[in-house]
Short mmCIF file of C-alpha atoms in Angstrom, two decimals:
data_model
loop_
_atom_site.label_atom_id
_atom_site.label_comp_id
_atom_site.label_asym_id
_atom_site.label_seq_id
_atom_site.Cartn_x
_atom_site.Cartn_y
_atom_site.Cartn_z
CA UNK Z 1 26.74 0.32 12.07
CA UNK Z 2 23.22 -0.29 12.94
CA UNK Z 3 22.65 -3.41 15.18
CA UNK Z 4 19.54 -4.86 13.55
CA UNK Z 5 18.88 -7.22 16.45
CA UNK Z 6 18.04 -4.27 18.55
CA UNK Z 7 15.00 -3.54 16.20
CA UNK Z 8 11.42 -4.63 16.77
CA UNK Z 9 9.02 -6.18 14.17
CA UNK Z 10 6.27 -4.35 12.49
CA UNK Z 11 3.74 -6.42 14.50
CA UNK Z 12 5.46 -5.37 17.87
CA UNK Z 13 5.42 -1.78 16.62
CA UNK Z 14 1.71 -1.93 15.63
CA UNK Z 15 0.86 -3.57 18.91
CA UNK Z 16 2.59 -0.81 20.88
CA UNK Z 17 0.53 1.96 19.15
CA UNK Z 18 -2.54 3.42 20.73
CA UNK Z 19 -5.96 2.54 19.20
CA UNK Z 20 -6.28 5.70 17.40
CA UNK Z 21 -2.70 5.26 15.96
CA UNK Z 22 -3.60 1.70 15.03
CA UNK Z 23 -6.74 2.77 13.04
CA UNK Z 24 -4.55 5.44 11.15
CA UNK Z 25 -1.68 2.81 10.43
CA UNK Z 26 -4.32 0.24 9.32
CA UNK Z 27 -5.88 2.79 6.97
CA UNK Z 28 -2.65 3.73 5.44
CA UNK Z 29 -1.89 -0.01 4.99
CA UNK Z 30 -5.18 -0.70 3.44
CA UNK Z 31 -4.55 2.16 0.95
CA UNK Z 32 -1.34 0.91 -0.57
CA UNK Z 33 -1.61 -0.81 -3.99
CA UNK Z 34 1.68 -1.61 -5.59
CA UNK Z 35 1.93 -1.28 -9.36
CA UNK Z 36 2.22 -4.52 -11.38
CA UNK Z 37 5.91 -3.51 -12.19
CA UNK Z 38 6.85 -2.90 -8.47
CA UNK Z 39 5.07 -6.22 -7.56
CA UNK Z 40 7.10 -8.01 -10.19
CA UNK Z 41 10.31 -6.43 -8.88
CA UNK Z 42 9.35 -7.35 -5.25
CA UNK Z 43 8.43 -10.93 -5.95
CA UNK Z 44 11.56 -11.58 -7.98
CA UNK Z 45 14.15 -10.23 -5.32
CA UNK Z 46 16.52 -13.13 -4.58
CA UNK Z 47 18.90 -11.51 -2.20
CA UNK Z 48 18.12 -10.26 1.30
CA UNK Z 49 17.21 -6.63 1.83
CA UNK Z 50 17.63 -5.32 5.29
CA UNK Z 51 15.47 -2.35 6.22
CA UNK Z 52 16.31 -0.22 9.36
CA UNK Z 53 13.28 2.00 9.84
CA UNK Z 54 13.41 4.86 12.40
CA UNK Z 55 9.84 5.82 13.29
CA UNK Z 56 7.41 6.91 15.98
CA UNK Z 57 3.79 6.22 16.20
CA UNK Z 58 2.72 9.78 16.68
CA UNK Z 59 4.30 10.86 13.44
CA UNK Z 60 1.81 11.03 10.48
CA UNK Z 61 4.58 10.88 7.97
CA UNK Z 62 5.73 7.58 9.65
CA UNK Z 63 2.11 6.35 9.45
CA UNK Z 64 2.13 7.08 5.59
CA UNK Z 65 5.43 5.15 5.01
CA UNK Z 66 6.01 2.20 7.44
CA UNK Z 67 2.98 0.11 5.96
CA UNK Z 68 4.79 0.04 2.63
CA UNK Z 69 7.64 -1.64 4.36
CA UNK Z 70 5.30 -4.27 5.86
CA UNK Z 71 3.53 -4.91 2.56
CA UNK Z 72 6.99 -5.41 0.91
CA UNK Z 73 7.88 -8.00 3.61
CA UNK Z 74 4.63 -9.65 2.95
CA UNK Z 75 5.36 -9.94 -0.70
CA UNK Z 76 8.94 -11.37 -0.30
CA UNK Z 77 10.33 -12.98 2.67
CA UNK Z 78 13.82 -11.81 1.65
CA UNK Z 79 12.81 -8.30 2.90
CA UNK Z 80 13.65 -8.03 6.67
CA UNK Z 81 12.30 -5.14 8.53
CA UNK Z 82 13.70 -3.76 11.85
CA UNK Z 83 11.92 -0.81 13.47
CA UNK Z 84 13.81 1.54 16.10
CA UNK Z 85 12.52 4.53 17.86
CA UNK Z 86 14.25 7.82 17.50
CA UNK Z 87 15.19 8.13 21.25
CA UNK Z 88 18.76 7.14 21.56
CA UNK Z 89 19.18 6.86 17.92
CA UNK Z 90 19.62 10.51 16.84
CA UNK Z 91 23.40 10.24 16.05
CA UNK Z 92 22.66 7.07 13.82
CA UNK Z 93 19.92 8.93 11.98
CA UNK Z 94 22.23 12.00 11.64
CA UNK Z 95 25.10 9.86 10.26
CA UNK Z 96 22.90 8.71 7.24
CA UNK Z 97 20.92 11.97 6.70
CA UNK Z 98 22.59 14.90 8.28
CA UNK Z 99 19.64 15.61 10.33
CA UNK Z 100 16.98 13.90 12.58
CA UNK Z 101 13.81 13.53 10.55
CA UNK Z 102 11.38 10.63 10.67
CA UNK Z 103 10.63 8.37 9.21
CA UNK Z 104 14.23 7.59 8.12
CA UNK Z 105 14.20 4.40 6.34
CA UNK Z 106 17.65 2.98 5.53
CA UNK Z 107 17.98 0.03 2.95
CA UNK Z 108 20.93 -2.33 3.21
CA UNK Z 109 21.98 -5.66 1.47
CA UNK Z 110 22.39 -8.69 3.60
CA UNK Z 111 25.89 -7.82 4.08
CA UNK Z 112 24.79 -4.35 5.33
CA UNK Z 113 26.03 -2.41 2.16
CA UNK Z 114 24.11 0.74 1.93
CA UNK Z 115 21.38 0.75 -0.79
CA UNK Z 116 19.71 3.92 -0.15
CA UNK Z 117 17.92 6.18 2.41
CA UNK Z 118 14.37 7.21 2.61
CA UNK Z 119 13.94 10.43 4.70
CA UNK Z 120 10.73 11.85 5.93
CA UNK Z 121 8.90 12.30 2.52
CA UNK Z 122 9.61 11.33 -1.14
CA UNK Z 123 12.27 13.53 -2.68
CA UNK Z 124 10.00 14.53 -5.63
CA UNK Z 125 7.42 15.95 -3.01
CA UNK Z 126 10.13 17.66 -1.19
CA UNK Z 127 11.19 19.35 -4.44
CA UNK Z 128 7.59 20.31 -5.14
CA UNK Z 129 7.38 22.00 -1.81
CA UNK Z 130 10.75 23.87 -2.08
CA UNK Z 131 9.24 27.03 -3.67
CA UNK Z 132 5.49 26.55 -2.69
CA UNK Z 133 3.81 29.06 -0.39
CA UNK Z 134 2.49 27.75 3.08
CA UNK Z 135 -0.85 26.95 1.92
CA UNK Z 136 0.35 24.86 -0.95
CA UNK Z 137 2.89 23.06 1.41
CA UNK Z 138 0.16 22.27 3.91
CA UNK Z 139 -1.97 20.88 1.19
CA UNK Z 140 0.78 18.80 -0.43
CA UNK Z 141 1.67 17.32 3.03
CA UNK Z 142 -2.00 16.67 3.91
CA UNK Z 143 -2.44 15.00 0.57
CA UNK Z 144 0.62 12.92 1.05
CA UNK Z 145 -0.35 11.71 4.47
CA UNK Z 146 -3.77 10.84 2.95
CA UNK Z 147 -2.33 8.50 0.30
CA UNK Z 148 -2.46 10.82 -2.61
CA UNK Z 149 1.35 10.44 -3.29
CA UNK Z 150 1.66 6.77 -2.38
CA UNK Z 151 3.07 6.21 -6.00
CA UNK Z 152 5.87 8.50 -5.10
CA UNK Z 153 6.91 6.53 -1.94
CA UNK Z 154 6.68 3.36 -3.97
CA UNK Z 155 8.80 4.72 -6.76
CA UNK Z 156 11.51 5.92 -4.33
CA UNK Z 157 11.63 2.82 -2.34
CA UNK Z 158 11.49 0.38 -5.25
CA UNK Z 159 14.14 2.45 -7.01
CA UNK Z 160 16.47 1.76 -3.99
CA UNK Z 161 16.15 -2.12 -4.00
CA UNK Z 162 15.76 -3.23 -7.58
#
C-alpha cells in the first residue's frame, strides 16, 4: 500500500527542479490542451481520484507526463496528486508494473482501489515502437517528449478515471 502522506505536491516538485528543468516542465505544461470531451469528464468527476506519481526531474518522459496531472488537478479539486521519487520506492513501482520505469503514475479511488497504471509512455506509442527500427524509435520518442503525442497521454489517463 502506498502511503500518500509521504508524497509531495506538484508545487514542491517544481520548486525542487533546476532552472533548466523548470523551463522544460513549464513548456510541457503550456503545451497541454485537453479535448472538450476530456474537459467534460474531468469537470464532472464527483469522486476523489488519488494519483501516486513516481517521477524524477531529469527524466524527459516525466517532464512530458507530470504536467497533465497538474492540469487535471486544476480542473477538478477531487483529483489529488502525490509525487514520489524513485529512490527507495523501486519495490513499490515493481509491484504495480513488474519493472522500474518512470514516470509510473498510479490512479486510485478515494478508498485506494486501483483504477489503472500509466508506465513510462502511452501504451499505443509503445506498441508503435515494438517493431520500429532504432531511427524510428528515436523519432517517436523525441516527438512524444515534444508534445506530438499528448493526445495519447490524455486518452490513456482519462480512460483510467472516467
